[in-house]
Coordinates of C-alpha atoms and ligand atoms in Angstrom, one line a residue:
M234 CA -126.3 60.3 178.1
T235 CA -127.7 56.8 178.6
S236 CA -131.4 56.7 179.3
P237 CA -133.0 54.2 181.5
V238 CA -135.1 51.6 179.8
A239 CA -138.5 50.1 180.7
L240 CA -140.6 47.1 179.5
I241 CA -144.3 47.3 180.0
T242 CA -146.3 44.1 179.3
G243 CA -149.8 44.4 178.0
A244 CA -149.4 48.0 177.1
S245 CA -151.3 48.2 173.9
R246 CA -154.6 49.0 175.7
G247 CA -156.1 49.7 179.1
I248 CA -154.0 50.1 182.2
G249 CA -150.7 49.2 180.4
R250 CA -151.4 52.0 177.9
G251 CA -152.1 54.4 180.8
I252 CA -148.7 53.4 182.3
A253 CA -147.0 53.9 179.0
L254 CA -148.5 57.3 178.5
E255 CA -147.5 58.6 181.9
L256 CA -144.0 57.3 181.3
A257 CA -143.9 59.1 178.0
R258 CA -145.1 62.3 179.5
A259 CA -142.4 62.1 182.1
A260 CA -139.9 61.6 179.2
T261 CA -137.3 59.9 181.3
H262 CA -137.2 56.4 180.0
D263 CA -137.0 54.8 176.6
F264 CA -139.5 51.9 176.6
V265 CA -141.0 48.9 175.0
I266 CA -144.7 48.3 174.7
N267 CA -145.6 44.6 174.7
Y268 CA -148.8 43.3 173.3
A269 CA -150.3 39.8 172.6
G270 CA -152.3 40.1 169.4
N271 CA -153.6 43.6 168.9
E272 CA -150.8 45.1 166.8
A273 CA -153.0 48.1 165.7
A274 CA -153.6 49.1 169.3
A275 CA -149.9 48.7 170.1
R276 CA -148.9 50.9 167.1
E277 CA -151.5 53.5 168.1
C278 CA -150.1 53.5 171.7
K279 CA -146.6 54.0 170.4
E280 CA -147.7 57.0 168.3
L281 CA -149.6 58.5 171.3
C282 CA -146.5 58.0 173.5
E283 CA -144.1 59.6 171.0
K284 CA -146.5 62.6 170.8
A285 CA -146.8 62.8 174.6
S286 CA -143.1 62.8 175.0
D287 CA -142.6 65.4 172.3
G288 CA -140.3 62.9 170.5
K289 CA -137.9 62.9 173.5
V290 CA -138.0 59.2 174.1
R291 CA -137.6 56.1 172.0
V292 CA -140.6 53.8 172.0
E293 CA -140.7 50.3 170.4
I294 CA -143.4 47.6 170.3
V295 CA -142.9 43.9 170.6
Q296 CA -145.5 41.1 170.2
A297 CA -145.1 38.3 172.8
D298 CA -147.5 36.1 174.7
V299 CA -146.2 36.2 178.3
S300 CA -147.5 32.7 178.9
I301 CA -145.2 31.2 176.2
A302 CA -141.5 30.6 177.2
A303 CA -140.1 31.2 173.7
D304 CA -142.0 34.5 173.4
R305 CA -140.7 35.7 176.8
A306 CA -137.1 34.9 175.8
R307 CA -137.5 36.6 172.4
M308 CA -139.0 39.7 174.1
I309 CA -136.1 40.0 176.6
D310 CA -133.6 39.4 173.7
F311 CA -135.4 42.3 171.8
V312 CA -134.9 44.6 174.7
K313 CA -131.3 43.7 175.0
Q314 CA -130.5 43.9 171.3
T315 CA -132.4 47.2 170.9
F316 CA -131.5 49.1 174.1
G317 CA -128.7 47.0 175.7
R318 CA -130.1 47.4 179.2
L319 CA -133.3 47.2 181.3
D320 CA -134.1 49.3 184.4
L321 CA -137.9 48.9 184.9
L322 CA -140.2 46.0 184.3
V323 CA -143.9 46.4 184.7
N324 CA -145.7 43.1 184.8
N325 CA -149.1 44.4 183.7
A326 CA -150.4 41.9 181.1
G327 CA -153.3 39.9 182.3
V328 CA -156.7 38.5 181.4
A329 CA -160.0 37.9 183.1
P330 CA -161.8 34.6 182.8
N331 CA -163.8 34.3 179.5
V332 CA -166.8 33.2 181.6
R333 CA -167.4 34.0 185.2
A334 CA -168.3 30.6 186.6
D335 CA -169.2 29.5 190.1
L336 CA -166.5 27.9 192.2
L337 CA -168.4 24.6 192.2
D338 CA -168.7 24.5 188.4
A339 CA -165.6 26.3 187.0
G340 CA -163.4 24.2 184.8
E341 CA -159.7 23.5 184.6
E342 CA -159.2 25.0 181.2
S343 CA -160.0 28.5 182.5
F344 CA -157.9 27.9 185.6
D345 CA -154.9 26.8 183.4
R346 CA -155.3 29.9 181.2
L347 CA -155.5 32.3 184.1
I348 CA -152.5 30.8 185.9
S349 CA -150.4 30.7 182.7
I350 CA -151.0 34.3 181.7
N351 CA -151.5 36.0 185.0
L352 CA -148.9 34.2 187.1
K353 CA -146.5 31.8 185.4
G354 CA -145.9 34.4 182.6
P355 CA -144.8 37.2 185.0
Y356 CA -143.0 34.8 187.3
F357 CA -140.6 33.6 184.6
L358 CA -140.5 36.9 182.7
T359 CA -139.3 38.5 185.9
Q360 CA -136.6 35.8 186.3
A361 CA -135.2 36.6 182.8
A362 CA -135.7 40.3 183.1
A363 CA -133.9 40.4 186.5
K364 CA -130.8 38.9 184.9
L365 CA -130.7 41.6 182.3
M366 CA -131.4 44.3 185.0
I367 CA -128.5 42.9 187.1
E368 CA -126.1 43.2 184.3
S369 CA -127.2 46.7 183.4
P370 CA -124.9 49.3 185.0
T371 CA -126.8 51.4 187.5
L372 CA -127.7 54.9 186.4
A373 CA -127.4 57.8 188.9
D374 CA -130.9 59.2 189.8
F375 CA -132.8 56.1 188.6
Q376 CA -134.0 53.3 190.8
K377 CA -134.1 49.8 189.1
A378 CA -137.5 48.5 189.9
I379 CA -140.1 45.8 189.1
V380 CA -143.8 46.6 189.4
N381 CA -146.4 43.8 189.5
V382 CA -150.0 44.8 188.7
T383 CA -152.1 42.5 190.8
S384 CA -155.6 43.5 191.8
I385 CA -157.9 43.9 194.8
S386 CA -158.8 40.3 193.8
A387 CA -155.5 39.3 195.4
Y388 CA -157.3 39.5 198.7
T389 CA -161.0 40.0 197.8
V390 CA -163.2 36.9 197.3
S391 CA -165.2 36.6 194.1
T392 CA -166.7 33.1 194.1
N393 CA -167.5 33.5 190.4
R394 CA -163.8 33.9 189.3
G395 CA -161.7 31.9 191.8
D396 CA -159.1 31.3 189.0
Y397 CA -158.5 35.1 188.7
C398 CA -158.3 35.6 192.5
V399 CA -155.9 32.7 193.0
A400 CA -153.6 33.9 190.2
K401 CA -153.5 37.4 191.6
A402 CA -152.8 36.2 195.1
G403 CA -149.9 34.2 193.7
L404 CA -148.6 37.3 191.9
A405 CA -148.7 39.1 195.3
M406 CA -146.5 36.4 196.9
M407 CA -144.2 36.6 193.8
T408 CA -143.7 40.3 194.7
K409 CA -142.4 39.4 198.1
L410 CA -140.2 36.6 196.8
Y411 CA -138.5 38.8 194.2
A412 CA -138.3 41.7 196.6
V413 CA -136.1 39.7 199.0
R414 CA -134.1 38.0 196.3
L415 CA -133.3 41.1 194.2
A416 CA -132.6 43.6 197.1
E417 CA -128.9 42.8 197.0
H418 CA -128.8 43.8 193.3
G419 CA -130.4 47.2 194.0
I420 CA -133.7 46.2 192.4
N421 CA -136.8 47.2 194.4
V422 CA -140.0 45.2 193.7
F423 CA -143.5 46.6 194.2
E424 CA -147.1 45.5 193.9
I425 CA -149.8 47.8 192.7
Q426 CA -153.3 46.6 193.5
P427 CA -155.8 48.4 191.2
G428 CA -159.4 48.7 192.2
V429 CA -162.1 48.9 189.5
I430 CA -160.6 50.5 186.5
E431 CA -162.4 51.5 183.3
T432 CA -160.9 49.4 180.5
D433 CA -161.9 46.8 178.0
M434 CA -161.5 44.2 180.7
T435 CA -164.3 45.7 182.8
G436 CA -166.5 46.6 179.7
P437 CA -168.7 43.5 180.1
V438 CA -169.4 44.3 183.8
K439 CA -169.8 48.0 183.4
E440 CA -173.5 48.1 184.4
K441 CA -172.8 46.1 187.6
Y442 CA -170.0 48.5 188.7
D443 CA -171.9 51.6 187.7
K444 CA -174.6 50.4 190.1
L445 CA -172.1 49.6 192.9
F446 CA -170.5 53.1 192.5
A447 CA -173.9 54.7 192.7
E448 CA -174.4 52.8 196.0
G449 CA -171.0 54.2 197.3
L450 CA -168.6 51.3 196.6
T451 CA -165.4 53.3 197.4
P452 CA -164.6 56.4 199.5
I453 CA -163.2 58.1 196.3
N454 CA -166.4 57.2 194.5
R455 CA -165.6 56.9 190.8
W456 CA -164.2 54.5 188.4
G457 CA -160.4 54.3 188.4
K458 CA -158.6 55.4 185.2
P459 CA -155.6 53.8 183.6
S460 CA -153.7 57.1 184.3
D461 CA -154.3 56.6 188.1
I462 CA -152.2 53.4 187.8
G463 CA -149.7 55.1 185.5
K464 CA -149.0 57.9 187.9
S465 CA -148.2 55.4 190.7
V466 CA -145.8 53.6 188.5
I467 CA -144.0 56.9 187.7
A468 CA -143.5 57.5 191.5
V469 CA -141.7 54.1 191.7
A470 CA -139.8 54.6 188.4
H471 CA -138.5 57.9 189.5
G472 CA -137.1 56.5 192.7
H473 CA -139.3 58.1 195.2
F474 CA -139.4 54.9 197.3
P475 CA -135.7 54.1 197.5
Y476 CA -135.9 52.4 201.0
S477 CA -139.0 50.4 200.2
T478 CA -139.4 47.0 198.7
G479 CA -142.1 44.4 198.6
Q480 CA -144.5 47.3 199.2
V481 CA -148.1 47.1 198.2
F482 CA -149.8 50.2 196.8
N483 CA -153.6 50.3 197.0
V484 CA -154.6 52.3 193.9
D485 CA -158.3 51.6 194.4
G486 CA -160.1 54.7 195.6
G487 CA -160.0 53.4 199.1
F488 CA -161.7 50.1 198.3
H489 CA -159.5 48.3 200.9
L490 CA -160.7 50.3 203.8
H491 CA -163.1 48.7 206.2
T492 CA -165.7 50.9 207.8
I493 CA -168.1 50.3 210.6
Ligands
NAP145 P1 -157.3 45.0 179.1 O1 -157.9 46.3 178.8 O2 -158.0 43.8 178.7 O3 -155.8 45.0 178.4 C1 -155.1 43.8 178.5 C2 -153.7 44.0 177.9 O4 -152.9 42.8 178.2 C3 -153.7 44.3 176.4 O5 -152.6 45.1 176.1 C4 -153.4 42.8 175.9 O6 -152.8 42.8 174.6 C5 -152.4 42.3 177.0 N1 -152.4 40.9 177.1 C6 -153.4 40.0 177.3 N2 -153.0 38.7 177.3 C7 -151.6 38.8 177.1 C8 -150.6 37.8 177.0 N3 -150.9 36.5 177.1 N4 -149.3 38.2 176.7 C9 -149.1 39.6 176.6 N5 -150.0 40.5 176.7 C10 -151.3 40.1 176.9 O7 -156.9 44.8 180.6 P2 -156.7 45.9 181.8 O8 -158.0 46.2 182.5 O9 -155.9 47.0 181.2 O10 -155.8 45.0 182.8 C11 -154.4 45.2 182.9 C12 -153.9 44.5 184.1 O11 -154.6 45.1 185.3 C13 -154.3 43.0 184.2 O12 -153.3 42.3 184.8 C14 -155.5 43.0 185.1 O13 -155.7 41.7 185.7 C15 -155.2 44.1 186.0 N6 -156.3 44.7 186.7 C16 -157.3 45.3 186.0 C17 -158.4 45.9 186.7 C18 -159.5 46.6 186.0 O14 -160.5 46.9 186.7 N7 -159.5 46.8 184.7 C19 -158.4 45.8 188.1 C20 -157.4 45.2 188.8 C21 -156.3 44.7 188.1 P3 -153.6 42.9 173.2 O15 -154.1 44.3 173.1 O16 -152.6 42.5 172.2 O17 -154.7 41.9 173.4

């Protein structure tokens, strides 16, 4: 029996790890954990996934910086050589600005970094991955899909990290573009907009958000967990939305709701 295959970018830690663990628990897909530099974390994630799946799925790790073209090509080649197919791509890897700077002061270096990693990387990785997905024979019971992890920052203004907001808004449009282009190939494309999730990325602003949650930031009033995002990816990966594409899922505790 051929198993479907997934590639999750930035899966050594945080949300990506949460997605990998949920996929492992479901034990349906073999998958590749991508990381940028933290090999120890990627190896640990692989071990946890193997345990979570009770050894039922094959898990591999691959180092690649999604902002570098040669790394992207090597990663897709690794998937092809190792598994011979691809059914699910999760564009999760992303970074926050090193320094939160006011819109009137923020520099080009941070802008270029954020656009490269958070937008250009997934844009061209999707291009390459889609070609491999198209040539992979469709498996009964499994929906080929691409999931882009954007953010509430795709539509919420933070004037001290405009670069991040602009990159995520671009990624949201990328979802719509690929949704239309890939529909004829049976590949559905989704956007997940996480709210405030407890990971290394939000570590430096933990106190700020603790205070906001204490003041009632979201209707479901708690920090989000990587597994909250992981579970929504599973719903997509298991084909529960076969007649949807370009769909945005708010996985944010209700942050997006306006009240009066
Ligand atoms: P995180 O804890 O900082 O983890 C980042 C992950 O991305 C790590 O696995 C890291 O690999 C990888 N990575 C970073 N740069 C990369 C690159 N150039 N190429 C490949 N992999 C790279 O971040 P997170 O909070 O889990 O965020 C994951 C995604 O969710 C990001 O796209 C982020 O913008 C988005 N998001 C996060 C939140 C939140 O509240 N945390 C909210 C909304 C959206 P290494 O371990 O090797 O460094």
